[in-house]
Amino acid sequence: MIVRTGQQIIASGRYQTLNPWLEVEKIREDFPIFKEKIYGKPLVYLDNAATTQKPQSVIDATIHFYSRDNSNIHRGVHLLSQRATEAYEHARVKVQRFLNAAESREIIFVRSVTEAINLVAQTYGRKHVEAGDEVLISAMEHHSNIVPWQMLCEEKGAALRVIPINDDGELLLEEYEKLLNSQTRLVAVVHLSNALGTINPVKEIIEMAHQWKVPVLVDGAQAAAHLEVDVQDLDCDFYAFSGHKLYGPTGVGILYGKADLLDSLPPYQGGGDMIRSVTFEKTIYNVLPYKFEAGTPNVAGGIGLGVAIDYVNEIGLSNIAAYENELLSYATEQLCGIPRLRFIGTAHQKASVLSFVIEGVHAHDVGTILDQEGIAVRTGHHCAQPVMARFQVPATARASVAFYNTRDEIDVLVKAIHKVIEVFK
Amino acid sequence: MSYLDDLYQEIILDHSKKPRNFKELSDANHKADGYNPLCGDKVSVYLKLEDGFVEDISFMGSGCAISTASASLMTQTLKGKSLGEIETLFKNFHNLVTGKSSASTELGKLAVFHGVSQFPVRVKCATLVWHTLQAAIKSKPETVSTE
């Protein structure tokens, strides 16, 4: 059992708990990777924005599927196919509940958030965006929420408009309001920025777009693991997240879309599973969600994602968010005191991500020195080159926390950054 | 000496902070731009070749300590060298940073980069400027603009 009441907690040992509702020491035992030594040192994994580690239950689920249930899903009359189909479709229902979607047919399995966004660009975009129209994104988007729209706009002769951000890395909502107009066909914004850590006010963004009858796609790649998401409360039209950033396997992602909207769209890819009947003259497409799921999917990945959601639910996203928030505050305080260090991304509403630069030291040199201490952070442009350009830095070092990280690990990070400064004095 | 001390030797840190020949060359007759899209490192090499010898060489750009120091030390080393000598040096340098061979005497100061071989992901940092140099040599002469 991971969750305990405040009175039961006695903070002791190496992994002192921050939040009375989370017992991190026990949680870490669920993740076999933390037994790994990096150059003989304990692994300090602070690259959670790139991908998260997997609990044993997720690893076991994948092994179980391939050892016991492996079969192709749908249409099989034999037992294994039935078991595989049932497990896969059960995972879809878990995702539906996780996002509080109204129906499970609104949950489309894809490969990644990147594929989800491309799916919307190639179906909704191709159907509704025409020459002279506009697609609205923000200045803090990941390349995966820029390039598909650029490709679409180029093809259609439409324009890509960008909501600017301030020096703290927050969206300028008044500018956003001015950018919305009768030519706007879609708004695509990130929920939690991977490069800056900013939490965007997506509910407000969606409300404003809906006043113009413009649908909104929310890129939840980072958000799903750190914030509670309720797609009905948000009233968002599309929401995308990926399994591997939510403690699940790589190669599986989710696109949520409102049923009516998805129903009205043409298919994305043609092939098996997305059809009802095929003749050489005409093909009738399958119903939702299968219309958008051509070809054999990542069955083990989908099942693994369902188990990852179980794991997260057991701890509770509100507990996770509260714990991570405290850890982020602690890390911010500790890093604040380091000379020559400057944060990139200082929004009032933030989660998980600490992006920083050290004067006179390139991010890659920071990354190499931290790595030697067993610390995994990401260095570079984080697939958000326009963000780097906005803040006039070539690259940043980024530490991103998850609920299995500890204050002790932040202390190791701070010590290692002091070492960086010592080397480059 | 730890791997880290081996990588960030004093001479490398010195050249990364105060890169030599860090300027545009107004009378260059060859130029090329190098870019590593993975890390965003950028370097431009300016070369003045006369009868197959390096009369002058410089560079501009932005990058990590390893790539900046590599560019700085490369430009220092190559002044007065022939194209044939450059080819041999690059081969030796590449073998050094990839750990295929130890430093040969003709590498001179460039031997300080031997520590890179312990950091496979940093090999590209050390070699970006050399690849750019090769592109500069192959570029058509007298097409360089320093605008």
Coordinates of C-alpha atoms in Angstrom, one line a residue:
Chain A
M1 CA 0.0 0.0 0.0
I2 CA 1.4 3.3 -1.0
V3 CA -0.9 5.9 0.5
R4 CA -1.0 6.5 4.2
T5 CA -2.5 9.1 6.5
G6 CA -0.4 11.9 7.9
Q7 CA -0.4 10.5 11.4
Q8 CA 1.2 7.3 10.3
I9 CA 4.2 8.9 8.7
I10 CA 7.5 9.0 10.4
A11 CA 9.9 10.7 8.1
S12 CA 13.2 8.8 8.3
G13 CA 15.8 7.2 6.2
R14 CA 17.4 8.2 3.0
Y15 CA 14.2 9.1 1.1
Q16 CA 12.6 11.5 3.5
T17 CA 9.0 12.1 2.5
L18 CA 7.9 15.6 1.7
N19 CA 4.2 15.1 1.6
P20 CA 2.4 13.2 4.3
W21 CA 0.3 11.3 1.7
L22 CA 3.1 9.8 -0.3
E23 CA 5.6 7.2 0.8
V24 CA 8.3 7.6 -1.8
E25 CA 10.7 5.1 -0.4
K26 CA 8.1 2.3 -1.0
I27 CA 7.1 3.7 -4.4
R28 CA 10.7 3.6 -5.5
E29 CA 10.8 -0.2 -4.8
D30 CA 8.1 -0.6 -7.5
F31 CA 10.6 0.7 -10.1
P32 CA 13.4 -1.9 -10.8
I33 CA 15.5 0.7 -12.6
F34 CA 16.4 2.4 -9.4
K35 CA 18.6 -0.6 -8.5
E36 CA 20.8 0.5 -11.4
K37 CA 24.1 2.1 -10.7
I38 CA 25.4 4.8 -13.0
Y39 CA 29.2 4.8 -13.0
G40 CA 28.9 3.2 -9.6
K41 CA 26.6 5.9 -8.3
P42 CA 22.9 5.8 -7.6
L43 CA 20.7 6.8 -10.5
V44 CA 19.2 10.2 -10.1
Y45 CA 16.6 10.2 -12.8
L46 CA 15.5 13.8 -13.6
D47 CA 14.6 13.3 -17.3
N48 CA 10.9 12.5 -16.7
A49 CA 9.7 15.0 -19.3
A50 CA 11.5 12.9 -21.9
T51 CA 10.2 9.6 -20.7
T52 CA 9.2 8.2 -17.3
Q53 CA 10.4 5.0 -15.7
K54 CA 8.2 1.9 -15.6
P55 CA 6.8 0.2 -12.5
Q56 CA 7.2 -3.5 -12.2
S57 CA 3.5 -4.0 -12.8
V58 CA 3.7 -2.4 -16.3
I59 CA 6.8 -4.5 -17.1
D60 CA 5.0 -7.6 -15.9
A61 CA 1.9 -6.9 -17.9
T62 CA 4.0 -6.7 -21.1
I63 CA 5.7 -10.0 -20.3
H64 CA 2.4 -11.6 -19.3
F65 CA 0.8 -10.6 -22.6
Y66 CA 3.6 -12.0 -24.8
S67 CA 3.9 -15.1 -22.6
R68 CA 0.3 -16.0 -22.0
D69 CA -2.1 -14.0 -24.2
N70 CA -0.2 -13.1 -27.4
S71 CA -2.6 -13.0 -30.3
N72 CA -3.9 -10.5 -32.8
I73 CA -7.0 -8.7 -31.7
H74 CA -10.5 -8.3 -33.1
R75 CA -12.3 -10.9 -35.3
G76 CA -10.4 -13.9 -33.9
V77 CA -12.6 -16.8 -32.8
H78 CA -10.0 -18.6 -30.9
L79 CA -9.5 -18.1 -27.2
L80 CA -6.2 -16.2 -27.2
S81 CA -7.6 -13.7 -29.6
Q82 CA -10.6 -13.2 -27.4
R83 CA -8.3 -12.7 -24.3
A84 CA -6.1 -10.2 -26.2
T85 CA -9.0 -8.3 -27.5
E86 CA -10.7 -8.2 -24.1
A87 CA -7.5 -6.9 -22.4
Y88 CA -6.9 -4.3 -25.1
E89 CA -10.5 -3.0 -25.1
H90 CA -10.4 -3.0 -21.3
A91 CA -7.4 -0.7 -21.5
R92 CA -9.4 1.6 -23.7
V93 CA -12.1 1.9 -21.0
K94 CA -9.4 2.6 -18.4
V95 CA -8.2 5.5 -20.6
Q96 CA -11.7 6.7 -21.0
R97 CA -12.2 6.8 -17.2
F98 CA -8.7 8.4 -16.7
L99 CA -9.7 11.3 -18.9
N100 CA -13.3 11.2 -17.8
A101 CA -14.4 10.9 -21.5
A102 CA -18.1 10.3 -22.0
E103 CA -17.7 7.2 -24.1
S104 CA -14.9 4.7 -24.8
R105 CA -15.3 5.1 -28.6
E106 CA -13.9 8.6 -28.1
I107 CA -10.5 7.0 -27.2
I108 CA -8.3 6.4 -30.2
F109 CA -5.1 4.4 -29.8
V110 CA -2.2 5.9 -31.7
R111 CA 1.5 5.6 -31.6
S112 CA 2.3 8.9 -29.8
V113 CA 1.1 12.4 -29.3
T114 CA 2.9 13.3 -32.6
E115 CA 0.8 10.8 -34.4
A116 CA -2.4 12.1 -32.7
I117 CA -1.7 15.6 -33.8
N118 CA -0.9 14.5 -37.3
L119 CA -4.1 12.5 -37.3
V120 CA -6.1 15.7 -36.5
A121 CA -4.2 17.8 -39.0
Q122 CA -4.8 15.3 -41.7
T123 CA -8.5 14.6 -41.0
Y124 CA -10.0 17.7 -39.4
G125 CA -7.4 20.0 -40.9
R126 CA -7.8 18.7 -44.5
K127 CA -11.5 18.8 -44.2
H128 CA -12.0 22.2 -42.7
V129 CA -9.0 24.3 -43.3
E130 CA -8.9 26.2 -46.6
A131 CA -6.9 29.0 -48.3
G132 CA -7.0 32.1 -46.2
D133 CA -8.0 30.3 -43.1
E134 CA -5.9 30.4 -39.9
V135 CA -4.6 27.8 -37.4
L136 CA -3.6 29.1 -34.0
I137 CA -0.8 27.7 -31.9
S138 CA 1.3 29.1 -29.1
A139 CA 4.9 30.2 -28.9
M140 CA 5.8 27.4 -26.5
E141 CA 4.8 24.4 -28.6
H142 CA 6.9 21.3 -29.1
H143 CA 7.9 20.8 -32.7
S144 CA 5.2 18.1 -32.9
N145 CA 2.5 20.7 -32.4
I146 CA 4.1 23.1 -34.9
V147 CA 5.2 21.1 -37.9
P148 CA 2.0 19.2 -38.7
W149 CA 0.2 22.5 -38.8
Q150 CA 2.9 24.1 -40.9
M151 CA 2.6 21.2 -43.4
L152 CA -1.2 21.6 -43.5
C153 CA -1.1 25.4 -43.9
E154 CA 1.4 25.1 -46.7
E155 CA -0.7 22.6 -48.5
K156 CA -3.9 24.6 -48.1
G157 CA -2.5 28.1 -48.4
A158 CA -3.7 28.8 -44.8
A159 CA -1.8 30.9 -42.2
L160 CA -0.2 29.7 -39.0
R161 CA -0.7 32.2 -36.2
V162 CA 1.3 32.2 -33.0
I163 CA 0.1 33.3 -29.5
P164 CA 3.0 35.1 -27.9
I165 CA 4.4 34.5 -24.4
N166 CA 5.9 36.9 -21.8
D167 CA 9.4 36.7 -20.3
D168 CA 8.2 34.3 -17.6
G169 CA 7.0 31.9 -20.3
E170 CA 3.2 32.6 -19.8
L171 CA 0.7 32.9 -22.7
L172 CA -0.5 36.4 -23.3
L173 CA -4.3 35.8 -23.2
E174 CA -5.1 39.3 -24.4
E175 CA -3.1 38.7 -27.5
Y176 CA -4.7 35.3 -27.9
E177 CA -8.1 37.0 -27.8
K178 CA -7.0 39.4 -30.6
L179 CA -5.8 36.5 -32.7
L180 CA -9.1 34.7 -32.7
N181 CA -11.3 35.6 -35.6
S182 CA -13.8 34.2 -38.1
Q183 CA -11.0 32.7 -40.2
T184 CA -9.6 30.7 -37.3
R185 CA -10.3 27.0 -37.9
L186 CA -8.5 25.4 -35.0
V187 CA -6.5 26.2 -31.8
A188 CA -3.8 23.8 -30.8
V189 CA -2.0 24.5 -27.5
V190 CA 0.1 22.6 -25.0
H191 CA -1.3 21.9 -21.6
L192 CA 2.0 21.7 -19.8
S193 CA 5.1 23.0 -21.6
N194 CA 8.0 20.5 -21.9
A195 CA 10.6 23.3 -22.3
L196 CA 9.3 25.8 -19.7
G197 CA 7.1 23.9 -17.3
T198 CA 4.3 26.4 -17.8
I199 CA 0.7 25.2 -17.1
N200 CA -1.6 26.9 -19.6
P201 CA -5.1 27.9 -18.6
V202 CA -6.6 25.5 -21.1
K203 CA -10.1 25.8 -19.8
E204 CA -10.1 29.5 -20.4
I205 CA -8.4 29.1 -23.8
I206 CA -11.1 26.5 -24.9
E207 CA -13.9 28.7 -23.7
M208 CA -12.6 31.7 -25.6
A209 CA -12.1 29.6 -28.8
H210 CA -15.6 28.2 -28.5
Q211 CA -17.1 31.7 -28.5
W212 CA -15.9 31.7 -32.1
K213 CA -17.1 28.1 -32.6
V214 CA -13.4 27.1 -33.0
P215 CA -12.4 23.6 -31.8
V216 CA -9.3 23.2 -29.6
L217 CA -6.7 20.5 -29.5
V218 CA -4.8 20.2 -26.3
D219 CA -1.3 18.6 -26.3
G220 CA -1.2 16.8 -23.0
A221 CA 2.0 14.9 -23.5
Q222 CA 3.5 16.3 -20.3
A223 CA 0.3 17.1 -18.5
A224 CA -1.3 13.7 -18.2
A225 CA 1.3 12.5 -15.7
H226 CA 1.3 15.5 -13.5
L227 CA -2.2 17.1 -13.6
E228 CA -5.7 15.8 -13.3
V229 CA -7.4 15.9 -16.7
D230 CA -11.1 15.9 -17.2
V231 CA -11.9 16.3 -20.9
Q232 CA -15.6 17.0 -20.3
D233 CA -14.9 19.7 -17.7
L234 CA -12.4 21.3 -20.0
D235 CA -14.8 20.8 -22.9
C236 CA -11.9 20.3 -25.2
D237 CA -12.5 18.9 -28.6
F238 CA -9.2 16.9 -28.9
Y239 CA -6.8 15.8 -26.2
A240 CA -3.6 13.9 -26.8
F241 CA -1.2 12.1 -24.5
S242 CA 1.4 9.4 -24.7
G243 CA 1.8 6.2 -22.7
H244 CA 5.5 6.4 -22.0
K245 CA 5.4 9.7 -20.3
L246 CA 2.7 8.2 -18.0
Y247 CA 4.9 5.3 -16.7
G248 CA 3.6 3.1 -19.5
P249 CA 5.3 1.6 -22.5
T250 CA 6.7 3.5 -25.5
G251 CA 4.9 3.3 -28.8
V252 CA 1.4 3.9 -27.6
G253 CA -0.5 7.2 -27.4
I254 CA -4.0 8.4 -27.1
L255 CA -6.1 10.8 -29.0
Y256 CA -9.4 11.7 -27.3
G257 CA -11.9 13.4 -29.6
K258 CA -15.6 14.3 -29.1
A259 CA -17.6 11.6 -30.7
D260 CA -19.7 13.8 -33.0
L261 CA -16.6 15.6 -34.2
L262 CA -14.6 12.3 -34.8
D263 CA -17.7 10.8 -36.5
S264 CA -17.8 13.7 -39.0
L265 CA -14.2 13.3 -40.0
P266 CA -12.7 11.2 -42.8
P267 CA -10.4 8.3 -41.8
Y268 CA -6.7 8.9 -41.3
Q269 CA -5.0 5.8 -42.7
G270 CA -6.6 3.1 -44.8
G271 CA -6.1 -0.5 -44.1
G272 CA -7.3 -3.4 -42.0
D273 CA -9.5 -2.9 -39.0
M274 CA -10.8 0.5 -40.1
I275 CA -13.2 -0.9 -42.6
R276 CA -16.7 -2.5 -42.4
S277 CA -16.7 -3.9 -45.9
V278 CA -14.3 -3.6 -48.9
T279 CA -15.0 -4.2 -52.6
F280 CA -12.9 -2.8 -55.4
E281 CA -15.6 -0.3 -56.1
K282 CA -16.2 1.0 -52.6
T283 CA -15.1 0.7 -49.0
I284 CA -17.4 1.3 -46.1
Y285 CA -15.5 2.6 -43.1
N286 CA -15.8 1.1 -39.6
V287 CA -17.4 2.9 -36.7
L288 CA -15.5 4.8 -34.0
P289 CA -12.9 4.2 -32.6
Y290 CA -11.8 1.7 -35.2
K291 CA -12.2 4.0 -38.2
F292 CA -9.0 5.7 -37.0
E293 CA -7.1 2.5 -36.1
A294 CA -5.9 1.0 -39.3
G295 CA -3.5 -2.0 -39.0
T296 CA -2.5 -4.1 -36.1
P297 CA -1.9 -1.8 -33.1
N298 CA 0.6 -1.9 -30.3
V299 CA -1.5 -4.4 -28.3
A300 CA 1.0 -5.1 -25.5
G301 CA 1.6 -1.3 -25.3
G302 CA -2.1 -0.5 -25.0
I303 CA -2.5 -3.1 -22.2
G304 CA 0.6 -1.8 -20.5
L305 CA -0.8 1.7 -20.6
G306 CA -3.9 0.5 -18.9
V307 CA -1.8 -1.0 -16.1
A308 CA 0.2 2.2 -15.8
I309 CA -3.1 4.1 -15.3
D310 CA -4.0 1.6 -12.6
Y311 CA -0.7 2.3 -10.9
V312 CA -1.2 6.1 -11.1
N313 CA -4.7 5.8 -9.9
E314 CA -3.6 3.8 -6.9
I315 CA -1.4 6.7 -5.7
G316 CA -3.9 9.3 -7.0
L317 CA -3.0 12.1 -9.3
S318 CA -4.0 14.7 -6.8
N319 CA -1.4 13.2 -4.3
I320 CA 1.1 13.0 -7.1
A321 CA 0.5 16.7 -8.1
A322 CA 0.7 17.9 -4.5
Y323 CA 4.0 16.0 -3.8
E324 CA 5.6 17.0 -7.1
N325 CA 4.6 20.6 -6.5
E326 CA 6.4 20.7 -3.2
L327 CA 9.4 19.0 -4.7
L328 CA 9.5 21.5 -7.5
S329 CA 9.4 24.4 -5.0
Y330 CA 12.2 22.8 -3.0
A331 CA 14.3 22.3 -6.2
T332 CA 13.6 25.9 -7.3
E333 CA 14.6 27.3 -4.0
Q334 CA 17.8 25.3 -3.9
L335 CA 18.8 26.1 -7.5
C336 CA 18.0 29.8 -7.0
G337 CA 20.9 30.2 -4.7
I338 CA 23.5 29.0 -7.3
P339 CA 25.5 31.8 -8.8
R340 CA 25.4 32.2 -12.6
L341 CA 22.3 30.0 -12.8
R342 CA 19.3 31.4 -14.6
F343 CA 15.9 29.8 -15.0
I344 CA 14.2 29.7 -18.3
G345 CA 10.5 29.5 -17.6
T346 CA 9.3 31.2 -14.4
A347 CA 5.6 31.0 -14.8
H348 CA 3.3 31.3 -11.8
Q349 CA 1.6 28.1 -12.6
K350 CA 4.3 25.4 -13.2
A351 CA 4.7 21.7 -12.9
S352 CA 7.6 19.2 -13.0
V353 CA 10.1 21.1 -15.2
L354 CA 13.1 23.2 -14.3
S355 CA 14.9 24.5 -17.3
F356 CA 18.1 26.5 -16.7
V357 CA 21.2 27.9 -18.1
I358 CA 24.5 28.6 -16.4
E359 CA 26.4 31.6 -17.6
G360 CA 29.5 30.7 -19.4
V361 CA 28.7 27.0 -19.6
H362 CA 27.0 25.3 -22.6
A363 CA 24.1 23.0 -21.6
H364 CA 25.9 20.0 -23.1
D365 CA 28.9 20.5 -20.8
V366 CA 26.4 20.7 -17.9
G367 CA 24.8 17.5 -19.0
T368 CA 28.1 15.6 -19.3
I369 CA 29.3 16.6 -15.8
L370 CA 25.9 15.8 -14.2
D371 CA 25.9 12.4 -16.0
Q372 CA 29.2 11.5 -14.4
E373 CA 27.5 12.0 -11.0
G374 CA 24.7 9.6 -12.1
I375 CA 22.2 12.4 -12.8
A376 CA 20.1 12.1 -15.9
V377 CA 18.9 15.5 -17.2
R378 CA 18.1 16.6 -20.7
T379 CA 20.2 19.2 -22.5
G380 CA 19.5 20.9 -25.8
H381 CA 16.6 22.6 -27.4
H382 CA 14.0 20.1 -26.2
C383 CA 12.3 20.0 -29.6
A384 CA 11.2 23.5 -29.0
Q385 CA 13.6 25.6 -31.0
P386 CA 11.2 28.6 -31.2
V387 CA 11.2 28.7 -27.4
M388 CA 15.0 28.8 -27.3
A389 CA 15.0 31.6 -29.9
R390 CA 12.4 33.5 -27.7
F391 CA 14.7 33.4 -24.7
Q392 CA 17.8 33.9 -26.8
V393 CA 19.6 30.8 -25.6
P394 CA 21.0 28.0 -27.8
A395 CA 20.0 25.3 -25.4
T396 CA 19.1 24.7 -21.7
A397 CA 19.6 22.0 -19.2
R398 CA 16.3 20.6 -18.0
A399 CA 15.6 18.7 -14.8
S400 CA 12.0 17.3 -14.7
V401 CA 10.7 15.6 -11.5
A402 CA 8.3 12.8 -11.0
F403 CA 6.7 11.4 -7.8
Y404 CA 9.5 9.0 -7.3
N405 CA 12.1 11.7 -7.0
T406 CA 13.2 13.0 -3.6
R407 CA 14.7 16.0 -1.8
D408 CA 17.9 14.0 -1.5
E409 CA 18.2 13.7 -5.2
I410 CA 17.7 17.4 -5.6
D411 CA 20.6 17.9 -3.2
V412 CA 22.7 15.6 -5.3
L413 CA 21.8 17.8 -8.3
V414 CA 22.6 21.0 -6.6
K415 CA 26.0 19.6 -5.5
A416 CA 26.8 18.5 -9.1
I417 CA 25.8 21.9 -10.5
H418 CA 28.3 23.5 -8.0
K419 CA 30.9 21.1 -9.5
V420 CA 30.0 22.3 -13.0
I421 CA 30.7 25.9 -11.9
E422 CA 33.9 24.8 -10.3
V423 CA 35.1 23.2 -13.5
F424 CA 34.1 26.2 -15.5
K425 CA 35.2 28.8 -13.0
Chain B
M1 CA 42.7 11.6 -13.2
S2 CA 39.0 11.1 -13.6
Y3 CA 37.4 10.8 -17.1
L4 CA 35.9 14.2 -16.4
D5 CA 39.3 15.8 -15.7
D6 CA 40.6 14.1 -18.8
L7 CA 37.8 15.7 -20.9
Y8 CA 37.9 19.2 -19.5
Q9 CA 41.6 19.7 -19.4
E10 CA 43.0 23.2 -18.6
I11 CA 43.9 23.9 -22.2
I12 CA 40.5 22.9 -23.5
L13 CA 38.8 25.1 -20.9
D14 CA 41.1 28.0 -21.7
H15 CA 40.4 27.7 -25.5
S16 CA 36.6 27.4 -24.9
K17 CA 36.6 30.6 -22.8
K18 CA 39.1 32.5 -25.0
P19 CA 38.8 31.0 -28.5
R20 CA 41.7 31.9 -30.8
N21 CA 41.2 32.9 -34.4
F22 CA 37.6 33.6 -33.5
K23 CA 36.7 36.1 -36.2
E24 CA 35.5 36.4 -39.8
L25 CA 38.4 36.3 -42.3
S26 CA 38.0 39.2 -44.8
D27 CA 40.3 37.7 -47.4
A28 CA 39.1 34.1 -47.1
N29 CA 38.6 32.3 -50.4
H30 CA 36.8 29.3 -48.9
K31 CA 34.0 29.1 -46.4
A32 CA 31.5 26.6 -45.1
D33 CA 28.9 26.4 -42.3
G34 CA 28.5 23.5 -40.1
Y35 CA 25.5 22.7 -38.0
N36 CA 24.6 19.9 -35.6
P37 CA 20.8 19.8 -35.6
L38 CA 20.8 17.5 -32.6
C39 CA 22.4 19.9 -30.2
G40 CA 22.2 23.2 -32.1
D41 CA 26.0 23.7 -32.3
K42 CA 26.9 26.1 -35.2
V43 CA 30.3 26.8 -36.7
S44 CA 31.5 28.6 -39.7
V45 CA 35.1 28.0 -41.0
Y46 CA 36.9 30.7 -43.1
L47 CA 39.9 29.5 -45.0
K48 CA 42.5 31.3 -47.1
L49 CA 44.2 28.6 -49.3
E50 CA 47.2 29.5 -51.4
D51 CA 48.8 26.8 -53.7
G52 CA 47.4 24.1 -51.5
F53 CA 48.6 25.6 -48.2
V54 CA 46.6 27.2 -45.4
E55 CA 47.7 30.8 -45.4
D56 CA 45.1 31.8 -42.9
I57 CA 42.1 30.2 -41.1
S58 CA 39.5 31.3 -38.6
F59 CA 36.1 30.4 -37.3
M60 CA 32.9 31.8 -35.8
G61 CA 29.9 30.1 -34.1
S62 CA 28.4 29.0 -30.9
G63 CA 28.7 25.6 -29.2
C64 CA 29.8 23.7 -26.1
A65 CA 33.3 23.9 -24.6
I66 CA 34.5 20.8 -26.6
S67 CA 33.3 22.1 -30.0
T68 CA 34.6 25.7 -29.3
A69 CA 38.0 24.5 -28.1
S70 CA 38.3 22.0 -30.9
A71 CA 37.7 24.8 -33.4
S72 CA 40.1 27.1 -31.7
L73 CA 42.9 24.5 -31.5
M74 CA 42.3 23.3 -35.0
T75 CA 42.7 26.7 -36.5
Q76 CA 45.9 27.2 -34.5
T77 CA 47.3 23.9 -35.6
L78 CA 46.5 24.2 -39.3
K79 CA 48.1 27.5 -40.2
G80 CA 50.8 26.8 -42.8
K81 CA 49.8 23.2 -43.3
S82 CA 49.3 21.6 -46.7
L83 CA 46.0 19.9 -47.8
G84 CA 47.7 16.6 -47.6
E85 CA 48.9 17.2 -44.0
I86 CA 45.3 18.3 -43.1
E87 CA 43.9 15.1 -44.4
T88 CA 46.3 13.0 -42.3
L89 CA 45.7 15.2 -39.2
F90 CA 42.0 14.8 -39.5
K91 CA 42.3 11.0 -39.8
N92 CA 44.6 10.9 -36.7
F93 CA 42.3 13.3 -34.8
H94 CA 39.2 11.2 -35.6
N95 CA 41.0 8.0 -34.5
L96 CA 42.0 9.7 -31.3
V97 CA 38.6 11.0 -30.3
T98 CA 36.9 7.7 -31.2
G99 CA 39.5 5.8 -29.2
K100 CA 40.8 3.9 -32.3
S101 CA 44.4 5.0 -31.6
S102 CA 46.4 7.0 -29.2
A103 CA 47.8 10.4 -29.9
S104 CA 50.5 10.6 -32.7
T105 CA 53.2 13.1 -32.4
E106 CA 52.1 15.2 -35.3
L107 CA 48.8 16.0 -33.6
G108 CA 50.7 18.3 -31.2
K109 CA 48.3 20.2 -28.9
L110 CA 45.3 18.4 -30.4
A111 CA 46.3 15.4 -28.4
V112 CA 44.5 17.0 -25.4
F113 CA 41.2 15.7 -27.0
H114 CA 42.1 12.1 -26.2
G115 CA 39.6 12.3 -23.2
V116 CA 36.7 12.7 -25.6
S117 CA 37.0 9.0 -26.5
Q118 CA 35.5 8.1 -23.1
F119 CA 32.4 10.2 -24.0
P120 CA 31.0 8.7 -27.3
V121 CA 28.1 11.3 -27.4
R122 CA 30.6 14.1 -27.4
V123 CA 32.6 12.9 -30.4
K124 CA 30.5 15.0 -32.7
C125 CA 31.2 18.1 -30.7
A126 CA 34.9 17.6 -31.3
T127 CA 34.7 16.7 -35.0
L128 CA 32.0 19.2 -36.2
V129 CA 34.6 21.9 -37.0
W130 CA 36.7 19.3 -38.9
H131 CA 33.8 18.2 -41.1
T132 CA 33.0 21.9 -41.7
L133 CA 36.6 22.5 -42.7
Q134 CA 36.4 19.6 -45.2
A135 CA 33.3 21.3 -46.7
A136 CA 35.2 24.6 -46.8
I137 CA 38.1 23.0 -48.7
K138 CA 35.7 21.5 -51.2
S139 CA 33.7 24.7 -51.6
K140 CA 34.3 26.7 -54.7
P141 CA 37.1 29.3 -54.2
E142 CA 36.4 33.0 -54.0
T143 CA 32.7 32.6 -53.3
V144 CA 33.0 33.6 -49.8
S145 CA 31.1 36.6 -48.5
T146 CA 31.8 37.9 -45.1
E147 CA 28.6 40.0 -45.1

